[in-house]
CSV table of N, CA, C and O in Angstrom, one decimal:
chain,number,residue,atom,x,y,z
A,1,GLN,N,1.0,-1.3,0.1
A,1,GLN,CA,0.3,0.6,0.4
A,1,GLN,C,0.7,1.1,0.1
A,1,GLN,O,2.3,1.4,0.3
A,2,VAL,N,0.0,2.5,-0.5
A,2,VAL,CA,0.9,3.7,-0.7
A,2,VAL,C,0.0,4.5,-0.1
A,2,VAL,O,-1.5,4.8,-0.3
A,3,GLN,N,0.6,5.5,1.2
A,3,GLN,CA,-0.7,6.4,1.6
A,3,GLN,C,0.0,7.7,1.0
A,3,GLN,O,1.3,8.1,0.8
A,4,LEU,N,-1.0,8.4,0.6
A,4,LEU,CA,-0.8,10.0,0.2
A,4,LEU,C,-1.3,10.9,0.8
A,4,LEU,O,-2.3,10.7,1.2
A,5,VAL,N,-0.5,12.2,0.9
A,5,VAL,CA,-1.3,13.1,2.0
A,5,VAL,C,-1.0,14.6,1.5
A,5,VAL,O,0.2,14.7,1.2
A,6,GLU,N,-2.3,14.7,0.9
A,6,GLU,CA,-1.6,16.5,0.2
A,6,GLU,C,-1.8,17.7,1.4
A,6,GLU,O,-2.3,17.3,2.1
A,7,SER,N,-1.1,18.5,0.7
A,7,SER,CA,-1.1,19.5,1.6
A,7,SER,C,-1.0,21.1,0.9
A,7,SER,O,-0.6,20.7,-0.2
A,8,GLY,N,-0.7,22.5,1.5
A,8,GLY,CA,-1.1,23.4,0.4
A,8,GLY,C,-1.9,24.2,0.2
A,8,GLY,O,-2.0,25.2,-0.2
A,9,GLY,N,-3.0,23.7,0.2
A,9,GLY,CA,-4.7,24.6,-0.4
A,9,GLY,C,-4.6,25.6,0.5
A,9,GLY,O,-3.8,25.7,1.8
A,10,GLY,N,-5.8,26.3,0.4
A,10,GLY,CA,-5.7,27.4,0.8
A,10,GLY,C,-6.8,28.5,0.1
A,10,GLY,O,-7.3,27.8,-1.1
A,11,VAL,N,-7.0,29.5,0.3
A,11,VAL,CA,-7.6,30.9,-0.1
A,11,VAL,C,-6.8,31.8,-0.8
A,11,VAL,O,-6.1,32.0,-0.3
A,12,VAL,N,-6.9,31.8,-2.1
A,12,VAL,CA,-5.6,32.8,-2.8
A,12,VAL,C,-6.6,33.7,-3.6
A,12,VAL,O,-8.0,33.3,-4.0
A,13,GLN,N,-6.2,34.9,-4.0
A,13,GLN,CA,-7.0,35.6,-4.8
A,13,GLN,C,-6.7,35.6,-6.4
A,13,GLN,O,-5.4,35.0,-6.4
A,14,ALA,N,-7.6,35.9,-7.1
A,14,ALA,CA,-7.4,35.5,-8.5
A,14,ALA,C,-5.9,35.8,-8.7
A,14,ALA,O,-5.6,37.5,-8.7
A,15,GLY,N,-5.2,35.6,-9.6
A,15,GLY,CA,-4.0,36.1,-10.3
A,15,GLY,C,-2.5,35.6,-9.2
A,15,GLY,O,-1.4,35.8,-9.4
A,16,GLY,N,-3.0,34.9,-7.9
A,16,GLY,CA,-2.3,34.8,-7.5
A,16,GLY,C,-1.3,33.4,-7.2
A,16,GLY,O,-1.5,32.5,-8.3
A,17,SER,N,-0.8,33.0,-6.6
A,17,SER,CA,-0.1,31.4,-6.3
A,17,SER,C,-0.3,30.2,-5.4
A,17,SER,O,-0.1,31.4,-3.8
A,18,LEU,N,-0.2,29.3,-5.6
A,18,LEU,CA,-0.1,28.4,-4.4
A,18,LEU,C,1.1,27.2,-5.0
A,18,LEU,O,1.1,26.9,-6.1
A,19,ARG,N,1.5,26.5,-4.1
A,19,ARG,CA,1.9,25.2,-4.2
A,19,ARG,C,1.8,24.3,-2.9
A,19,ARG,O,1.5,24.4,-2.1
A,20,LEU,N,0.8,23.4,-3.8
A,20,LEU,CA,0.8,22.1,-3.3
A,20,LEU,C,1.4,20.8,-3.3
A,20,LEU,O,2.6,20.8,-3.8
A,21,SER,N,1.5,20.5,-2.1
A,21,SER,CA,2.4,18.6,-2.0
A,21,SER,C,1.7,18.0,-1.6
A,21,SER,O,0.4,18.2,-1.2
A,22,CYS,N,2.6,16.9,-2.0
A,22,CYS,CA,2.0,15.4,-1.9
A,22,CYS,C,3.0,14.3,-1.1
A,22,CYS,O,4.0,14.6,-2.0
A,23,ALA,N,2.9,14.0,-0.3
A,23,ALA,CA,3.9,13.4,0.8
A,23,ALA,C,3.4,12.0,0.7
A,23,ALA,O,2.2,11.9,1.1
A,24,ALA,N,4.4,11.3,0.0
A,24,ALA,CA,4.0,9.8,-0.3
A,24,ALA,C,4.7,8.5,1.0
A,24,ALA,O,5.9,8.8,1.4
A,25,SER,N,4.2,7.6,1.0
A,25,SER,CA,4.4,7.1,2.5
A,25,SER,C,4.2,5.3,1.8
A,25,SER,O,3.2,5.1,1.4
A,26,GLY,N,5.1,4.5,2.6
A,26,GLY,CA,4.9,2.9,2.0
A,26,GLY,C,5.8,2.4,1.1
A,26,GLY,O,6.7,2.7,1.0
A,27,ARG,N,5.0,1.4,0.2
A,27,ARG,CA,5.8,1.0,-1.0
A,27,ARG,C,6.1,1.7,-1.8
A,27,ARG,O,5.3,1.8,-3.0
A,28,ILE,N,6.5,3.0,-1.7
A,28,ILE,CA,6.5,3.8,-2.4
A,28,ILE,C,7.6,3.4,-3.8
A,28,ILE,O,7.3,3.5,-5.0
A,29,PHE,N,8.5,2.5,-3.4
A,29,PHE,CA,9.3,1.7,-4.6
A,29,PHE,C,8.6,1.3,-5.7
A,29,PHE,O,8.9,1.3,-7.1
A,30,SER,N,7.2,1.1,-5.2
A,30,SER,CA,6.4,0.2,-6.2
A,30,SER,C,5.8,1.4,-7.4
A,30,SER,O,5.4,0.9,-8.4
A,31,THR,N,5.8,2.4,-6.7
A,31,THR,CA,5.0,3.5,-7.9
A,31,THR,C,6.0,4.0,-9.1
A,31,THR,O,7.2,3.6,-8.9
A,32,ASN,N,5.1,4.6,-10.2
A,32,ASN,CA,6.1,5.1,-11.2
A,32,ASN,C,5.6,6.4,-11.4
A,32,ASN,O,5.9,7.6,-10.6
A,33,ASN,N,4.6,6.8,-12.3
A,33,ASN,CA,3.9,8.1,-12.2
A,33,ASN,C,3.2,8.5,-11.2
A,33,ASN,O,2.5,7.9,-10.5
A,34,MET,N,3.4,9.5,-10.8
A,34,MET,CA,2.2,10.5,-9.6
A,34,MET,C,1.7,11.6,-10.5
A,34,MET,O,2.6,12.3,-11.8
A,35,GLY,N,0.7,12.2,-10.1
A,35,GLY,CA,-0.2,12.9,-10.7
A,35,GLY,C,-1.2,14.0,-9.9
A,35,GLY,O,-1.4,13.6,-8.7
A,36,TRP,N,-1.7,14.9,-10.3
A,36,TRP,CA,-2.5,15.7,-9.6
A,36,TRP,C,-4.1,15.7,-10.6
A,36,TRP,O,-4.0,16.2,-11.8
A,37,PHE,N,-4.7,15.6,-9.8
A,37,PHE,CA,-6.3,15.4,-10.3
A,37,PHE,C,-6.6,16.9,-9.2
A,37,PHE,O,-6.5,17.1,-8.7
A,38,ARG,N,-8.2,17.5,-9.9
A,38,ARG,CA,-9.0,18.0,-9.1
A,38,ARG,C,-10.6,17.8,-9.5
A,38,ARG,O,-10.9,17.1,-10.7
A,39,ARG,N,-11.5,18.0,-8.7
A,39,ARG,CA,-12.5,17.8,-8.6
A,39,ARG,C,-13.6,19.2,-8.3
A,39,ARG,O,-13.4,19.9,-7.1
A,40,SER,N,-14.0,19.8,-9.2
A,40,SER,CA,-15.1,21.4,-8.9
A,40,SER,C,-16.2,20.6,-8.8
A,40,SER,O,-16.2,19.8,-8.9
A,41,PRO,N,-17.1,21.3,-7.7
A,41,PRO,CA,-18.4,21.0,-7.5
A,41,PRO,C,-19.5,20.9,-9.0
A,41,PRO,O,-19.5,21.6,-9.4
A,42,GLY,N,-20.3,19.7,-8.6
A,42,GLY,CA,-20.9,20.0,-9.7
A,42,GLY,C,-20.0,18.9,-11.3
A,42,GLY,O,-20.8,18.7,-12.2
A,43,LYS,N,-19.0,18.7,-10.9
A,43,LYS,CA,-18.0,18.0,-12.4
A,43,LYS,C,-17.3,16.9,-12.0
A,43,LYS,O,-17.0,16.7,-10.7
A,44,GLU,N,-17.0,16.5,-13.2
A,44,GLU,CA,-16.1,15.4,-13.0
A,44,GLU,C,-14.3,15.5,-12.6
A,44,GLU,O,-14.2,16.4,-12.6
A,45,ARG,N,-14.3,14.6,-12.2
A,45,ARG,CA,-12.7,14.9,-12.1
A,45,ARG,C,-12.0,15.2,-13.0
A,45,ARG,O,-11.8,14.4,-14.0
A,46,GLU,N,-10.9,15.7,-13.0
A,46,GLU,CA,-10.1,16.6,-14.2
A,46,GLU,C,-8.6,16.1,-13.9
A,46,GLU,O,-8.0,16.6,-12.9
A,47,PHE,N,-8.0,15.8,-15.1
A,47,PHE,CA,-7.0,15.4,-15.0
A,47,PHE,C,-6.0,17.2,-14.9
A,47,PHE,O,-6.3,18.1,-15.7
A,48,VAL,N,-4.7,17.4,-14.0
A,48,VAL,CA,-4.2,18.4,-14.1
A,48,VAL,C,-2.8,18.3,-14.3
A,48,VAL,O,-2.2,19.1,-15.4
A,49,ALA,N,-2.0,17.7,-14.5
A,49,ALA,CA,-0.7,17.1,-14.5
A,49,ALA,C,-0.5,15.9,-14.0
A,49,ALA,O,-1.0,14.9,-13.1
A,50,ALA,N,0.8,15.0,-14.2
A,50,ALA,CA,1.7,14.1,-14.0
A,50,ALA,C,2.9,14.1,-14.2
A,50,ALA,O,3.7,15.0,-15.3
A,51,ILE,N,3.7,13.3,-13.4
A,51,ILE,CA,5.1,12.8,-14.1
A,51,ILE,C,5.6,11.9,-13.9
A,51,ILE,O,5.0,11.3,-12.9
A,52,ASN,N,6.8,11.4,-14.2
A,52,ASN,CA,7.0,9.8,-14.2
A,52,ASN,C,8.3,10.0,-13.3
A,52,ASN,O,8.4,10.8,-12.3
A,53,TRP,N,9.0,9.1,-12.4
A,53,TRP,CA,9.6,8.3,-11.5
A,53,TRP,C,10.4,9.6,-11.5
A,53,TRP,O,10.8,10.0,-10.4
A,54,SER,N,11.5,9.5,-12.8
A,54,SER,CA,12.9,10.1,-12.7
A,54,SER,C,12.3,11.6,-12.6
A,54,SER,O,13.5,12.4,-12.5
A,55,GLY,N,11.1,12.2,-12.9
A,55,GLY,CA,10.8,13.6,-12.9
A,55,GLY,C,10.9,14.1,-14.8
A,55,GLY,O,11.3,15.1,-15.1
A,56,SER,N,11.8,13.4,-15.6
A,56,SER,CA,12.3,13.5,-16.9
A,56,SER,C,10.8,13.8,-18.2
A,56,SER,O,11.4,14.6,-18.9
A,57,ARG,N,9.4,13.4,-17.4
A,57,ARG,CA,8.9,13.8,-18.1
A,57,ARG,C,7.8,14.1,-17.7
A,57,ARG,O,7.1,13.5,-16.5
A,58,THR,N,6.9,15.2,-18.0
A,58,THR,CA,5.8,16.3,-17.6
A,58,THR,C,4.5,15.7,-18.3
A,58,THR,O,4.4,16.0,-19.7
A,59,TRP,N,2.9,16.0,-17.9
A,59,TRP,CA,2.4,16.2,-18.9
A,59,TRP,C,1.3,17.2,-18.0
A,59,TRP,O,0.9,16.9,-16.6
A,60,TYR,N,0.5,17.8,-18.8
A,60,TYR,CA,-0.5,18.7,-18.2
A,60,TYR,C,-1.5,18.7,-19.0
A,60,TYR,O,-1.8,18.7,-20.1
A,61,GLY,N,-2.8,19.3,-18.1
A,61,GLY,CA,-3.9,19.3,-18.9
A,61,GLY,C,-4.1,20.4,-19.4
A,61,GLY,O,-3.5,21.6,-19.5
A,62,ASP,N,-5.1,20.6,-20.6
A,62,ASP,CA,-5.3,21.9,-21.0
A,62,ASP,C,-5.7,23.2,-20.4
A,62,ASP,O,-4.9,24.3,-20.8
A,63,SER,N,-6.5,22.9,-19.7
A,63,SER,CA,-7.1,24.4,-18.7
A,63,SER,C,-5.7,24.3,-17.7
A,63,SER,O,-6.0,25.8,-17.5
A,64,VAL,N,-4.8,23.9,-17.6
A,64,VAL,CA,-3.8,24.5,-16.7
A,64,VAL,C,-2.4,24.5,-17.6
A,64,VAL,O,-1.5,25.2,-16.8
A,65,LYS,N,-2.3,24.2,-18.3
A,65,LYS,CA,-0.9,24.7,-19.2
A,65,LYS,C,-0.5,25.5,-19.5
A,65,LYS,O,-1.0,26.7,-19.5
A,66,GLY,N,0.9,26.2,-19.0
A,66,GLY,CA,1.4,27.2,-18.6
A,66,GLY,C,1.2,27.9,-17.5
A,66,GLY,O,1.8,29.1,-17.2
A,67,ARG,N,0.3,27.3,-16.7
A,67,ARG,CA,0.4,28.1,-15.5
A,67,ARG,C,0.6,27.2,-14.2
A,67,ARG,O,0.7,27.9,-13.2
A,68,VAL,N,0.9,25.6,-14.8
A,68,VAL,CA,1.5,25.0,-13.7
A,68,VAL,C,2.3,24.0,-14.0
A,68,VAL,O,3.0,24.1,-14.9
A,69,THR,N,3.2,23.8,-12.8
A,69,THR,CA,4.3,23.4,-12.8
A,69,THR,C,4.4,22.0,-11.7
A,69,THR,O,4.1,22.5,-10.8
A,70,ILE,N,4.6,20.6,-12.3
A,70,ILE,CA,4.5,19.0,-11.3
A,70,ILE,C,6.3,19.1,-11.1
A,70,ILE,O,6.9,19.4,-12.1
A,71,SER,N,6.2,18.9,-10.3
A,71,SER,CA,8.0,18.6,-10.0
A,71,SER,C,7.7,17.3,-8.6
A,71,SER,O,6.7,17.2,-8.0
A,72,ARG,N,8.9,16.5,-8.4
A,72,ARG,CA,9.2,16.0,-7.1
A,72,ARG,C,10.5,15.4,-6.8
A,72,ARG,O,11.1,15.8,-7.6
A,73,ASP,N,10.3,15.4,-5.8
A,73,ASP,CA,11.8,15.3,-4.8
A,73,ASP,C,11.8,13.8,-4.5
A,73,ASP,O,10.8,13.8,-3.2
A,74,ASN,N,12.3,13.1,-5.0
A,74,ASN,CA,12.4,11.7,-4.7
A,74,ASN,C,13.1,11.0,-3.3
A,74,ASN,O,12.6,10.3,-2.2
A,75,ALA,N,13.9,12.1,-2.8
A,75,ALA,CA,14.5,12.1,-1.6
A,75,ALA,C,14.0,12.2,-0.3
A,75,ALA,O,13.7,11.6,0.8
A,76,LYS,N,12.6,13.0,-0.9
A,76,LYS,CA,12.0,13.3,0.3
A,76,LYS,C,10.4,12.5,0.1
A,76,LYS,O,9.7,12.9,0.7
A,77,ASN,N,10.5,12.0,-0.8
A,77,ASN,CA,9.1,11.4,-1.2
A,77,ASN,C,7.9,12.1,-1.6
A,77,ASN,O,7.1,11.6,-1.0
A,78,THR,N,8.2,13.2,-2.2
A,78,THR,CA,7.2,14.1,-2.0
A,78,THR,C,7.1,14.7,-3.7
A,78,THR,O,8.1,14.6,-4.2
A,79,ILE,N,5.7,15.1,-4.1
A,79,ILE,CA,5.6,15.8,-5.4
A,79,ILE,C,5.1,17.0,-5.1
A,79,ILE,O,4.6,17.0,-4.0
A,80,TYR,N,5.0,18.1,-6.0
A,80,TYR,CA,4.9,19.3,-6.0
A,80,TYR,C,3.6,19.4,-7.2
A,80,TYR,O,4.2,19.1,-7.8
A,81,LEU,N,3.1,20.7,-7.0
A,81,LEU,CA,2.4,21.2,-7.9
A,81,LEU,C,2.2,22.9,-7.7
A,81,LEU,O,2.0,23.4,-6.8
A,82,GLN,N,2.8,23.2,-8.4
A,82,GLN,CA,3.6,24.9,-8.2
A,82,GLN,C,2.2,25.8,-9.1
A,82,GLN,O,1.7,25.6,-10.5
A,83,MET,N,1.5,26.6,-8.9
A,83,MET,CA,0.3,27.1,-9.6
A,83,MET,C,0.0,28.3,-9.4
A,83,MET,O,0.1,29.0,-8.6
A,84,ASN,N,0.5,29.4,-10.7
A,84,ASN,CA,0.5,30.2,-11.0
A,84,ASN,C,-0.9,31.0,-11.5
A,84,ASN,O,-1.2,30.1,-12.3
A,85,SER,N,-0.5,32.5,-11.9
A,85,SER,CA,-1.9,32.9,-12.2
A,85,SER,C,-3.2,32.2,-12.3
A,85,SER,O,-4.2,32.1,-13.0
A,86,LEU,N,-3.6,31.9,-10.6
A,86,LEU,CA,-4.7,30.9,-10.6
A,86,LEU,C,-6.2,31.9,-11.1
A,86,LEU,O,-6.1,33.4,-11.2
A,87,LYS,N,-7.0,31.4,-11.7
A,87,LYS,CA,-8.1,31.9,-12.1
A,87,LYS,C,-9.6,31.4,-10.9
A,87,LYS,O,-9.4,29.9,-10.0
A,88,PRO,N,-10.4,31.8,-10.7
A,88,PRO,CA,-11.7,31.5,-10.0
A,88,PRO,C,-12.3,30.3,-10.4
A,88,PRO,O,-12.7,29.6,-9.7
A,89,GLU,N,-11.9,29.9,-11.6
A,89,GLU,CA,-12.6,28.4,-11.9
A,89,GLU,C,-11.2,27.4,-12.1
A,89,GLU,O,-11.5,25.8,-11.8
A,90,ASP,N,-10.3,27.8,-11.2
A,90,ASP,CA,-9.2,26.9,-10.2
A,90,ASP,C,-9.4,26.3,-8.9
A,90,ASP,O,-9.1,25.6,-8.5
A,91,THR,N,-11.0,26.9,-8.6
A,91,THR,CA,-11.2,26.2,-7.5
A,91,THR,C,-11.9,25.2,-7.6
A,91,THR,O,-12.4,24.5,-8.3
A,92,ALA,N,-11.3,24.1,-6.5
A,92,ALA,CA,-11.6,22.5,-6.1
A,92,ALA,C,-11.1,22.1,-5.6
A,92,ALA,O,-10.1,22.5,-4.9
A,93,VAL,N,-11.1,20.8,-5.3
A,93,VAL,CA,-10.7,19.8,-4.3
A,93,VAL,C,-9.5,19.4,-4.9
A,93,VAL,O,-9.7,18.5,-6.2
A,94,TYR,N,-8.2,19.7,-4.8
A,94,TYR,CA,-7.0,18.6,-5.4
A,94,TYR,C,-6.9,17.6,-4.6
A,94,TYR,O,-6.0,17.2,-3.7
A,95,TYR,N,-6.8,16.2,-5.9
A,95,TYR,CA,-6.2,15.2,-5.5
A,95,TYR,C,-4.5,14.3,-5.8
A,95,TYR,O,-4.3,15.2,-7.0
A,96,CYS,N,-3.9,14.5,-4.9
A,96,CYS,CA,-2.5,13.4,-5.4
A,96,CYS,C,-3.1,12.1,-5.6
A,96,CYS,O,-3.6,11.3,-4.8
A,97,ALA,N,-2.1,11.3,-6.5
A,97,ALA,CA,-2.5,9.8,-6.9
A,97,ALA,C,-1.3,9.0,-7.3
A,97,ALA,O,-0.3,10.0,-8.1
A,98,ALA,N,-1.1,8.2,-7.1
A,98,ALA,CA,0.1,7.4,-8.1
A,98,ALA,C,-0.2,6.2,-8.6
A,98,ALA,O,-1.1,5.5,-8.1
A,99,THR,N,0.5,5.7,-9.5
A,99,THR,CA,0.3,4.0,-10.1
A,99,THR,C,1.7,3.8,-10.2
A,99,THR,O,2.8,3.9,-10.2
A,100,THR,N,1.5,2.4,-10.4
A,100,THR,CA,2.6,1.5,-10.3
A,100,THR,C,3.0,1.4,-12.0
A,100,THR,O,3.8,0.6,-12.4
A,101,SER,N,1.6,1.9,-12.8
A,101,SER,CA,2.1,1.6,-14.4
A,101,SER,C,2.7,3.1,-14.6
A,101,SER,O,2.8,3.6,-14.1
A,102,ASP,N,2.8,3.0,-16.2
A,102,ASP,CA,3.2,4.0,-16.8
A,102,ASP,C,2.3,5.0,-17.5
A,102,ASP,O,2.4,5.7,-18.5
A,103,GLY,N,0.8,4.7,-17.0
A,103,GLY,CA,-0.3,5.4,-17.9
A,103,GLY,C,-0.6,6.4,-16.9
A,103,GLY,O,0.6,6.8,-16.1
A,104,ILE,N,-0.9,7.8,-17.5
A,104,ILE,CA,-1.4,9.0,-16.9
A,104,ILE,C,-2.9,9.0,-16.8
A,104,ILE,O,-3.3,10.2,-16.0
A,105,ARG,N,-3.7,8.1,-17.4
A,105,ARG,CA,-5.3,8.6,-17.2
A,105,ARG,C,-5.7,8.4,-15.7
A,105,ARG,O,-4.8,7.3,-15.0
A,106,GLU,N,-6.8,8.8,-15.3
A,106,GLU,CA,-7.5,8.7,-14.0
A,106,GLU,C,-7.3,6.9,-13.8
A,106,GLU,O,-6.8,6.6,-12.9
A,107,THR,N,-7.6,6.8,-14.6
A,107,THR,CA,-8.5,4.9,-14.6
A,107,THR,C,-6.5,4.2,-14.1
A,107,THR,O,-6.8,3.1,-13.9
A,108,SER,N,-5.5,4.7,-14.6
A,108,SER,CA,-4.4,4.0,-14.2
A,108,SER,C,-4.0,4.0,-13.0
A,108,SER,O,-3.2,3.2,-12.5
A,109,TYR,N,-4.4,4.8,-12.1
A,109,TYR,CA,-4.0,5.2,-10.5
A,109,TYR,C,-4.1,3.8,-9.8
A,109,TYR,O,-5.7,3.8,-9.8
A,110,ASP,N,-3.7,3.8,-8.9
A,110,ASP,CA,-3.7,2.6,-7.9
A,110,ASP,C,-4.2,3.3,-6.4
A,110,ASP,O,-5.0,2.8,-5.6
A,111,TYR,N,-3.7,4.3,-6.1
A,111,TYR,CA,-3.7,5.1,-4.9
A,111,TYR,C,-4.4,6.6,-4.8
A,111,TYR,O,-3.5,7.4,-6.2
A,112,TRP,N,-4.9,6.9,-4.1
A,112,TRP,CA,-5.2,8.4,-4.3
A,112,TRP,C,-5.3,9.2,-2.5
A,112,TRP,O,-5.5,8.2,-1.7
A,113,GLY,N,-4.9,10.2,-2.7
A,113,GLY,CA,-5.4,11.2,-1.2
A,113,GLY,C,-6.4,11.6,-1.2
A,113,GLY,O,-7.2,11.1,-1.6
A,114,GLN,N,-6.3,12.2,0.1
A,114,GLN,CA,-8.0,12.7,0.3
A,114,GLN,C,-8.3,14.0,-0.1
A,114,GLN,O,-9.5,14.7,-0.1
A,115,GLY,N,-7.1,14.7,-0.4
A,115,GLY,CA,-7.5,15.8,-1.4
A,115,GLY,C,-7.1,17.0,-0.4
A,115,GLY,O,-7.0,17.2,0.9
A,116,THR,N,-7.1,18.3,-0.9
A,116,THR,CA,-6.7,19.6,-0.5
A,116,THR,C,-7.8,20.5,-1.0
A,116,THR,O,-8.0,20.7,-2.3
A,117,GLN,N,-8.4,21.7,-0.5
A,117,GLN,CA,-9.3,22.6,-1.0
A,117,GLN,C,-8.3,23.4,-1.5
A,117,GLN,O,-7.8,23.7,-0.5
A,118,VAL,N,-8.5,24.3,-2.9
A,118,VAL,CA,-8.1,25.1,-3.5
A,118,VAL,C,-9.4,26.2,-3.6
A,118,VAL,O,-10.3,25.8,-4.3
A,119,THR,N,-9.3,27.5,-3.1
A,119,THR,CA,-10.2,28.6,-3.4
A,119,THR,C,-9.9,29.1,-4.1
A,119,THR,O,-8.9,30.1,-3.3
A,120,VAL,N,-10.1,30.2,-5.0
A,120,VAL,CA,-9.6,31.4,-5.6
A,120,VAL,C,-11.0,32.2,-5.8
A,120,VAL,O,-11.7,31.9,-6.4
A,121,SER,N,-10.7,33.2,-5.3
A,121,SER,CA,-11.7,34.2,-4.9
A,121,SER,C,-11.4,35.3,-6.2
A,121,SER,O,-10.2,35.8,-6.3
A,122,SER,N,-12.5,35.9,-6.3
A,122,SER,CA,-12.1,36.9,-7.4
A,122,SER,C,-11.8,38.3,-7.1
A,122,SER,O,-12.3,38.7,-6.0
């Protein structure tokens, strides 16, 4: 099992920045890609970003491309999501996820965190 704990959410004004963190523990060696997803009220969960084990490959959702950066520090078993130029439509619960595969789609992920709320005020 792998446990994931997100942190860093909060309330920020439009145009501001936040950095989310996701600390992993447990059978971390079994994981490969890790990613961030989000769910806004009344909407389905949406892909935000993903990163492979070495950090050499990253993927971004169209709605956040150019405004967010995903990174990881394997020495700390942590991934990050730096979000800039935030918009009210970025308001959502952000979830960290890990997969033992090399897929990045939502169905590829084996482990999920509990989520952290991000609220962007206009």
